[in-house]
Coordinates of C-alpha atoms and ligand atoms in Angstrom, one line a residue:
X1 CA -3.6 -38.4 -39.2
X2 CA -5.3 -36.6 -36.3
X3 CA -4.6 -36.8 -32.8
X4 CA -7.1 -39.6 -32.1
X5 CA -6.1 -41.7 -35.0
X6 CA -2.6 -41.9 -33.6
X7 CA -3.5 -42.8 -30.2
X8 CA -6.9 -44.3 -30.0
X9 CA -8.0 -48.0 -30.6
X10 CA -11.0 -48.3 -32.9
X11 CA -13.3 -51.1 -32.0
X12 CA -16.2 -52.1 -34.0
X13 CA -18.9 -54.3 -32.3
X14 CA -21.6 -56.5 -33.8
X15 CA -24.2 -56.9 -31.0
X16 CA -26.1 -59.7 -32.9
X17 CA -29.0 -61.6 -31.6
X18 CA -27.0 -64.8 -32.2
X19 CA -23.3 -63.8 -32.3
X20 CA -21.2 -60.9 -30.9
X21 CA -18.1 -60.1 -32.8
X22 CA -15.5 -57.5 -32.0
X23 CA -13.1 -56.0 -34.5
X24 CA -10.0 -54.2 -33.5
X25 CA -8.3 -52.0 -36.1
X26 CA -4.9 -53.6 -36.9
X27 CA -5.9 -56.9 -35.2
X28 CA -9.0 -58.2 -37.0
X29 CA -11.7 -60.1 -35.4
X30 CA -10.9 -60.7 -31.8
X31 CA -14.1 -61.9 -30.3
X32 CA -16.7 -64.1 -32.0
X33 CA -18.9 -65.8 -29.6
X34 CA -22.6 -66.4 -29.2
X35 CA -24.7 -63.7 -27.6
X36 CA -25.6 -65.8 -24.4
X37 CA -25.1 -64.9 -20.8
X38 CA -25.7 -67.6 -18.0
X39 CA -26.9 -66.2 -14.7
X40 CA -27.6 -67.4 -11.3
X41 CA -31.2 -66.7 -10.5
X42 CA -30.9 -65.6 -7.0
X43 CA -27.7 -63.7 -6.7
X44 CA -27.7 -62.5 -10.4
X45 CA -24.3 -63.5 -10.7
X46 CA -22.8 -64.1 -14.2
X47 CA -21.8 -67.8 -14.4
X48 CA -20.7 -67.8 -18.2
X49 CA -20.7 -65.7 -21.2
X50 CA -20.5 -66.6 -24.9
X51 CA -20.0 -70.3 -26.0
X52 CA -19.8 -71.5 -22.6
X53 CA -23.1 -69.9 -21.6
X54 CA -24.7 -71.3 -24.9
X55 CA -23.7 -74.9 -23.7
X56 CA -26.2 -74.3 -20.9
X57 CA -29.0 -72.7 -22.9
X58 CA -32.1 -75.0 -22.7
X59 CA -30.1 -77.4 -20.3
X60 CA -29.6 -75.4 -17.2
X61 CA -30.6 -76.5 -13.8
X62 CA -33.4 -74.3 -12.4
X63 CA -31.1 -72.0 -10.5
X64 CA -29.1 -70.9 -13.4
X65 CA -30.8 -69.1 -16.4
X66 CA -29.1 -68.8 -19.8
X67 CA -30.6 -66.0 -21.6
X68 CA -30.0 -64.4 -25.1
X69 CA -30.1 -60.6 -24.3
X70 CA -30.4 -59.5 -27.8
X71 CA -33.2 -61.9 -28.9
X72 CA -35.5 -60.5 -31.6
X73 CA -32.7 -58.0 -32.5
X74 CA -33.3 -55.6 -29.5
X75 CA -32.2 -55.4 -25.9
X76 CA -34.5 -57.8 -24.2
X77 CA -32.5 -57.7 -21.1
X78 CA -30.6 -54.6 -20.2
X79 CA -28.7 -56.0 -17.2
X80 CA -27.4 -59.0 -19.1
X81 CA -26.6 -56.9 -22.1
X82 CA -24.2 -54.7 -20.1
X83 CA -22.6 -57.8 -18.4
X84 CA -22.1 -59.4 -21.7
X85 CA -20.5 -56.2 -23.2
X86 CA -18.3 -55.9 -20.0
X87 CA -17.2 -59.3 -20.2
X88 CA -16.1 -59.1 -23.9
X89 CA -14.5 -55.8 -23.7
X90 CA -12.5 -56.9 -20.7
X91 CA -11.3 -59.7 -22.6
X92 CA -9.7 -57.5 -25.3
X93 CA -8.7 -54.6 -23.0
X94 CA -7.0 -55.8 -20.0
X95 CA -6.0 -52.4 -18.6
X96 CA -8.9 -50.3 -17.5
X97 CA -7.1 -46.9 -18.3
X98 CA -6.7 -48.1 -21.9
X99 CA -10.5 -47.8 -22.3
X100 CA -10.1 -44.2 -22.2
X101 CA -8.5 -43.9 -25.6
X102 CA -10.8 -46.5 -27.2
X103 CA -13.5 -45.5 -29.8
X104 CA -16.2 -48.0 -30.0
X105 CA -18.8 -48.1 -32.6
X106 CA -21.7 -50.5 -32.4
X107 CA -23.8 -51.9 -35.2
X108 CA -27.5 -51.5 -34.5
X109 CA -30.6 -52.8 -36.4
X110 CA -32.3 -50.0 -38.3
X111 CA -35.7 -51.1 -36.9
X112 CA -34.9 -50.5 -33.4
X113 CA -36.4 -47.5 -31.6
X114 CA -34.7 -44.4 -30.1
X115 CA -35.2 -45.8 -26.6
X116 CA -33.6 -49.2 -27.6
X117 CA -30.7 -47.2 -29.3
X118 CA -29.9 -45.4 -26.0
X119 CA -30.1 -48.8 -24.1
X120 CA -27.2 -49.9 -26.4
X121 CA -25.2 -46.9 -25.8
X122 CA -25.8 -47.0 -21.9
X123 CA -25.0 -50.6 -21.8
X124 CA -21.6 -49.8 -23.3
X125 CA -20.9 -46.8 -21.1
X126 CA -21.7 -48.9 -18.1
X127 CA -19.5 -51.6 -19.3
X128 CA -16.7 -48.9 -19.0
X129 CA -16.3 -47.8 -22.7
X130 CA -15.7 -44.0 -23.0
X131 CA -16.3 -43.0 -26.5
X132 CA -19.3 -45.0 -28.1
X133 CA -21.4 -44.4 -31.0
X134 CA -23.6 -46.6 -33.1
X135 CA -24.0 -47.3 -36.7
X136 CA -26.7 -48.7 -38.8
X137 CA -26.1 -52.3 -39.5
X138 CA -26.8 -52.2 -43.1
X139 CA -24.1 -49.6 -43.5
X140 CA -21.7 -51.3 -41.3
X141 CA -22.3 -54.6 -43.3
X142 CA -21.7 -52.7 -46.6
X143 CA -18.4 -51.3 -45.5
X144 CA -17.3 -54.7 -44.1
X145 CA -18.3 -56.1 -47.4
X146 CA -15.9 -53.6 -49.1
X147 CA -18.7 -52.0 -51.1
X148 CA -17.5 -48.5 -52.3
X149 CA -20.3 -46.8 -50.4
X150 CA -19.2 -43.2 -51.0
X151 CA -19.8 -43.8 -55.1
X152 CA -22.8 -41.9 -56.4
X153 CA -24.3 -45.3 -57.2
X154 CA -26.9 -47.5 -55.5
X155 CA -25.9 -50.6 -53.7
X156 CA -28.4 -52.9 -52.2
X157 CA -27.3 -55.0 -49.1
X158 CA -29.4 -57.7 -47.6
X159 CA -28.2 -58.8 -44.2
X160 CA -30.1 -61.9 -42.7
X161 CA -29.2 -62.4 -38.9
X162 CA -30.7 -64.8 -36.4
X163 CA -33.6 -62.2 -35.4
X164 CA -33.8 -59.8 -38.1
X165 CA -33.4 -59.1 -41.9
X166 CA -32.5 -55.8 -43.1
X167 CA -32.6 -54.8 -46.7
X168 CA -31.1 -51.3 -47.6
X169 CA -30.0 -49.3 -50.7
X170 CA -27.0 -47.3 -50.0
X171 CA -25.5 -44.5 -52.1
X172 CA -23.2 -41.6 -51.4
X173 CA -22.4 -43.0 -48.0
X174 CA -25.9 -43.0 -46.7
X175 CA -29.0 -45.1 -46.7
X176 CA -31.5 -44.1 -49.2
X177 CA -34.2 -46.8 -48.7
X178 CA -34.3 -49.2 -45.9
X179 CA -36.5 -51.8 -44.6
X180 CA -36.3 -54.4 -41.8
X181 CA -38.4 -57.2 -40.6
X182 CA -38.0 -59.3 -37.3
X183 CA -37.5 -62.4 -39.1
X184 CA -34.2 -64.2 -39.6
X185 CA -32.5 -67.5 -39.0
X186 CA -34.4 -68.1 -35.6
X187 CA -37.5 -68.2 -37.7
X188 CA -36.2 -70.9 -39.9
X189 CA -35.4 -73.0 -36.9
X190 CA -38.8 -72.4 -35.3
X191 CA -40.4 -73.6 -38.8
X192 CA -38.4 -76.8 -38.6
X193 CA -39.4 -77.4 -35.0
X194 CA -43.1 -76.9 -35.8
X195 CA -43.1 -79.3 -38.9
X196 CA -41.3 -82.0 -37.2
X197 CA -43.8 -81.8 -34.5
X198 CA -46.8 -81.6 -36.9
X199 CA -45.7 -84.5 -39.0
X200 CA -43.9 -86.8 -36.7
X201 CA -45.3 -85.8 -33.3
X202 CA -41.7 -85.3 -32.1
X203 CA -40.6 -82.2 -30.1
X204 CA -37.1 -81.1 -30.8
X205 CA -34.9 -78.2 -29.2
X206 CA -33.8 -75.2 -31.1
X207 CA -30.2 -76.4 -31.6
X208 CA -31.3 -79.6 -33.1
X209 CA -33.5 -77.6 -35.6
X210 CA -30.4 -75.4 -36.4
X211 CA -28.3 -78.2 -37.1
X212 CA -30.8 -79.8 -39.4
X213 CA -31.1 -76.5 -41.1
X214 CA -27.3 -76.2 -41.6
X215 CA -26.9 -79.8 -42.6
X216 CA -29.7 -80.3 -45.0
X217 CA -31.7 -77.1 -45.4
X218 CA -32.3 -75.6 -48.8
X219 CA -34.3 -72.7 -49.9
X220 CA -34.9 -74.2 -53.4
X221 CA -35.7 -77.8 -54.1
X222 CA -32.9 -80.2 -54.3
X223 CA -33.1 -83.2 -56.3
X224 CA -30.9 -85.4 -54.1
X225 CA -32.5 -86.3 -50.9
X226 CA -30.3 -86.5 -47.8
X227 CA -31.3 -88.0 -44.5
X228 CA -30.1 -87.0 -40.8
X229 CA -30.9 -88.8 -37.6
X230 CA -32.1 -86.5 -34.7
X231 CA -33.5 -87.0 -31.4
X232 CA -36.2 -85.6 -29.4
X233 CA -39.3 -86.1 -27.1
X234 CA -42.3 -87.9 -28.3
X235 CA -45.3 -85.5 -28.0
X236 CA -47.8 -88.2 -27.0
X237 CA -45.8 -90.7 -24.8
X238 CA -43.3 -88.1 -23.4
X239 CA -40.4 -90.5 -23.9
X240 CA -37.2 -89.9 -25.9
X241 CA -37.2 -91.0 -29.4
X242 CA -35.1 -91.1 -32.5
X243 CA -36.1 -90.1 -36.0
X244 CA -34.7 -89.9 -39.6
X245 CA -35.6 -86.6 -41.2
X246 CA -35.4 -86.2 -45.0
X247 CA -34.1 -83.0 -46.6
X248 CA -37.2 -82.7 -48.6
X249 CA -39.1 -82.2 -45.2
X250 CA -36.7 -79.6 -44.1
X251 CA -37.0 -77.8 -47.4
X252 CA -40.8 -77.8 -47.2
X253 CA -40.5 -76.1 -43.7
X254 CA -38.2 -73.5 -44.9
X255 CA -40.2 -72.5 -47.8
X256 CA -42.4 -69.7 -45.9
X257 CA -39.8 -67.9 -44.3
X258 CA -37.6 -68.0 -47.2
X259 CA -40.4 -66.3 -49.4
X260 CA -40.9 -63.6 -46.6
X261 CA -37.4 -62.6 -47.1
X262 CA -37.9 -62.5 -50.9
X263 CA -41.1 -60.4 -50.4
X264 CA -39.2 -57.9 -48.3
X265 CA -36.6 -57.5 -50.9
X266 CA -39.1 -57.1 -53.6
X267 CA -40.8 -54.3 -51.6
X268 CA -37.4 -52.5 -51.0
X269 CA -36.5 -52.8 -54.7
X270 CA -40.2 -51.4 -55.4
X271 CA -39.3 -48.3 -53.1
X272 CA -35.8 -47.7 -54.8
X273 CA -35.5 -44.5 -57.1
X274 CA -35.2 -45.9 -60.7
X275 CA -31.6 -44.4 -61.3
X276 CA -30.5 -46.6 -58.3
X277 CA -32.5 -49.6 -59.2
X278 CA -30.6 -49.5 -62.5
X279 CA -27.4 -49.7 -60.7
X280 CA -28.5 -52.5 -58.5
X281 CA -29.5 -54.7 -61.6
X282 CA -26.0 -54.1 -62.7
X283 CA -24.1 -54.8 -59.5
X284 CA -26.4 -57.2 -57.8
X285 CA -27.9 -57.5 -54.4
X286 CA -25.0 -58.2 -51.7
X287 CA -25.8 -60.6 -49.1
X288 CA -24.5 -60.8 -45.5
X289 CA -25.3 -62.2 -42.1
X290 CA -25.4 -65.9 -41.1
X291 CA -28.8 -66.4 -42.4
X292 CA -27.6 -65.8 -45.9
X293 CA -25.6 -68.9 -45.7
X294 CA -28.7 -71.1 -46.0
X295 CA -28.2 -73.2 -49.1
X296 CA -30.2 -72.0 -52.1
X297 CA -31.3 -68.9 -50.6
X298 CA -29.1 -66.6 -52.7
X299 CA -30.4 -68.6 -55.8
X300 CA -34.1 -68.3 -54.8
X301 CA -33.7 -64.4 -54.4
X302 CA -32.1 -64.2 -57.7
X303 CA -34.7 -66.4 -59.5
X304 CA -37.6 -64.2 -57.7
X305 CA -36.3 -60.9 -58.4
X306 CA -34.3 -61.2 -61.6
X307 CA -31.4 -59.5 -59.9
X308 CA -28.0 -61.1 -59.6
X309 CA -27.2 -61.9 -56.0
X310 CA -23.5 -62.0 -54.5
X311 CA -22.9 -63.9 -51.2
X312 CA -19.8 -62.1 -49.5
X313 CA -16.9 -64.3 -48.7
X314 CA -17.4 -64.0 -44.8
X315 CA -21.0 -63.0 -44.2
X316 CA -20.7 -63.3 -40.3
X317 CA -17.9 -60.9 -39.9
X318 CA -19.1 -58.0 -42.2
X319 CA -20.9 -55.8 -39.5
X320 CA -18.1 -55.9 -37.0
X321 CA -15.5 -55.1 -39.4
X322 CA -17.5 -52.4 -41.1
X323 CA -18.3 -50.7 -37.8
X324 CA -14.6 -50.8 -37.0
X325 CA -13.5 -49.2 -40.3
X326 CA -16.3 -46.7 -40.4
X327 CA -14.1 -44.3 -38.2
X328 CA -11.4 -44.0 -40.9
X329 CA -14.0 -43.9 -43.9
X330 CA -16.0 -41.1 -42.5
X331 CA -13.4 -39.0 -40.8
X332 CA -13.4 -36.3 -43.4
X333 CA -17.1 -36.1 -43.5
X334 CA -19.3 -34.1 -41.3
X335 CA -20.2 -36.4 -38.5
X336 CA -23.5 -34.8 -38.1
X337 CA -24.9 -36.2 -41.3
X338 CA -27.0 -38.2 -39.1
X339 CA -25.3 -41.4 -40.0
X340 CA -24.1 -41.8 -36.5
X341 CA -26.3 -41.1 -33.3
X342 CA -24.1 -40.7 -30.5
X343 CA -24.4 -39.8 -26.8
X344 CA -22.0 -37.4 -25.2
X345 CA -21.1 -39.0 -22.0
Ligands
ADP401 P1 -26.9 -62.0 -35.8 O1 -26.4 -60.8 -36.4 O2 -28.5 -61.9 -35.3 O3 -26.2 -62.5 -34.5 P2 -25.7 -63.9 -37.4 O4 -25.3 -62.9 -38.6 O5 -24.5 -64.1 -36.6 O6 -27.0 -63.3 -36.7 O7 -26.3 -65.2 -38.0 C1 -26.9 -66.1 -37.2 C2 -27.9 -67.1 -38.0 O8 -27.3 -67.5 -39.2 C3 -28.5 -68.0 -37.1 O9 -29.9 -68.2 -37.3 C4 -27.9 -69.4 -37.7 O10 -28.6 -70.5 -37.6 C5 -27.6 -68.9 -39.3 N1 -26.6 -69.7 -39.9 C6 -25.4 -69.7 -39.6 N2 -24.6 -70.7 -40.4 C7 -25.7 -71.2 -41.3 C8 -25.6 -71.9 -42.5 N3 -24.5 -72.5 -42.8 N4 -26.7 -72.2 -42.9 C9 -27.8 -71.7 -42.6 N5 -28.1 -70.8 -41.6 C10 -26.8 -70.5 -40.9
MG402 MG1 -26.2 -59.4 -37.6

């Protein structure tokens, strides 16, 4: 055990588009809240962060704005990202001097640019952290899913978040093939919003759409028809109205985004070296991220690719856990192997 291992606190951060999770070595997941910040327009004062701020989203009076700083998988708003990290970190580390002995690793989407990567690191430094590095989300998800990533064998991980879907093949502790699209659970919600409007002239909000998706959504056809009552605004009269939506309609809306994910997985399989592809057929595709909880999605992917699919037990926790555990896992390996990008500060 080295000097750092004895005295430092290892922290893994999953700065997701929907949810932020923080894992502390020896303690487990200590923060699990929506990535939302509510800010007072004039003063820029932070009114609320996390679950409390989410309740304000779409419902705020005009002087308070609730934002999702990581929307679309990147930092859409630098200032609020910093404030969000600062708030969550201050909740777990009360004494500021303790931050000095904290090592923080943040999971970032593979598809983000160098500039965006720096923005993440900068936000964490500004929030008071001293030793910050980043790790590709796919790699973190694989570690968190307890995949033996150092084996000389191919493993495929598919992480479906709110804003992005990442498909990667990992072998010998690094990523061999990776592809990412800016499509995730949010697009499923948007598809539901669009279909309900087109078919029923009813305008619904994102939270209502998400509720429908989780309650009666399915990526494959389901014989049994379930119904859920929702409320929205009539597109013609502008008046509030109730509507009963059938699961078959929701399924129809979810088809297109589901198949886009299938296509991305197929593309990645096509780019995978044959030897590793053989391993993947054997071991299956491992699915992580909240989006993979959509009913029927693992089944659809398996049907369309002919490869078995495994949904991990806690798909929402993998990235944070993996980022936090990466320190231990890679401690004997040359840290320059381009697995981490890090800023000296
Ligand atoms: P991110 O990493 O981008 O923060 P998460 O991994 O936290 O994303 O996943 C959030 C997404 O997962 C959201 O789009 C949410 O609606 C979706 N989700 C969560 N639970 C379910 C479920 N049971 N069924 C379908 N989608 C779900
Ligand atoms: Mg994620």
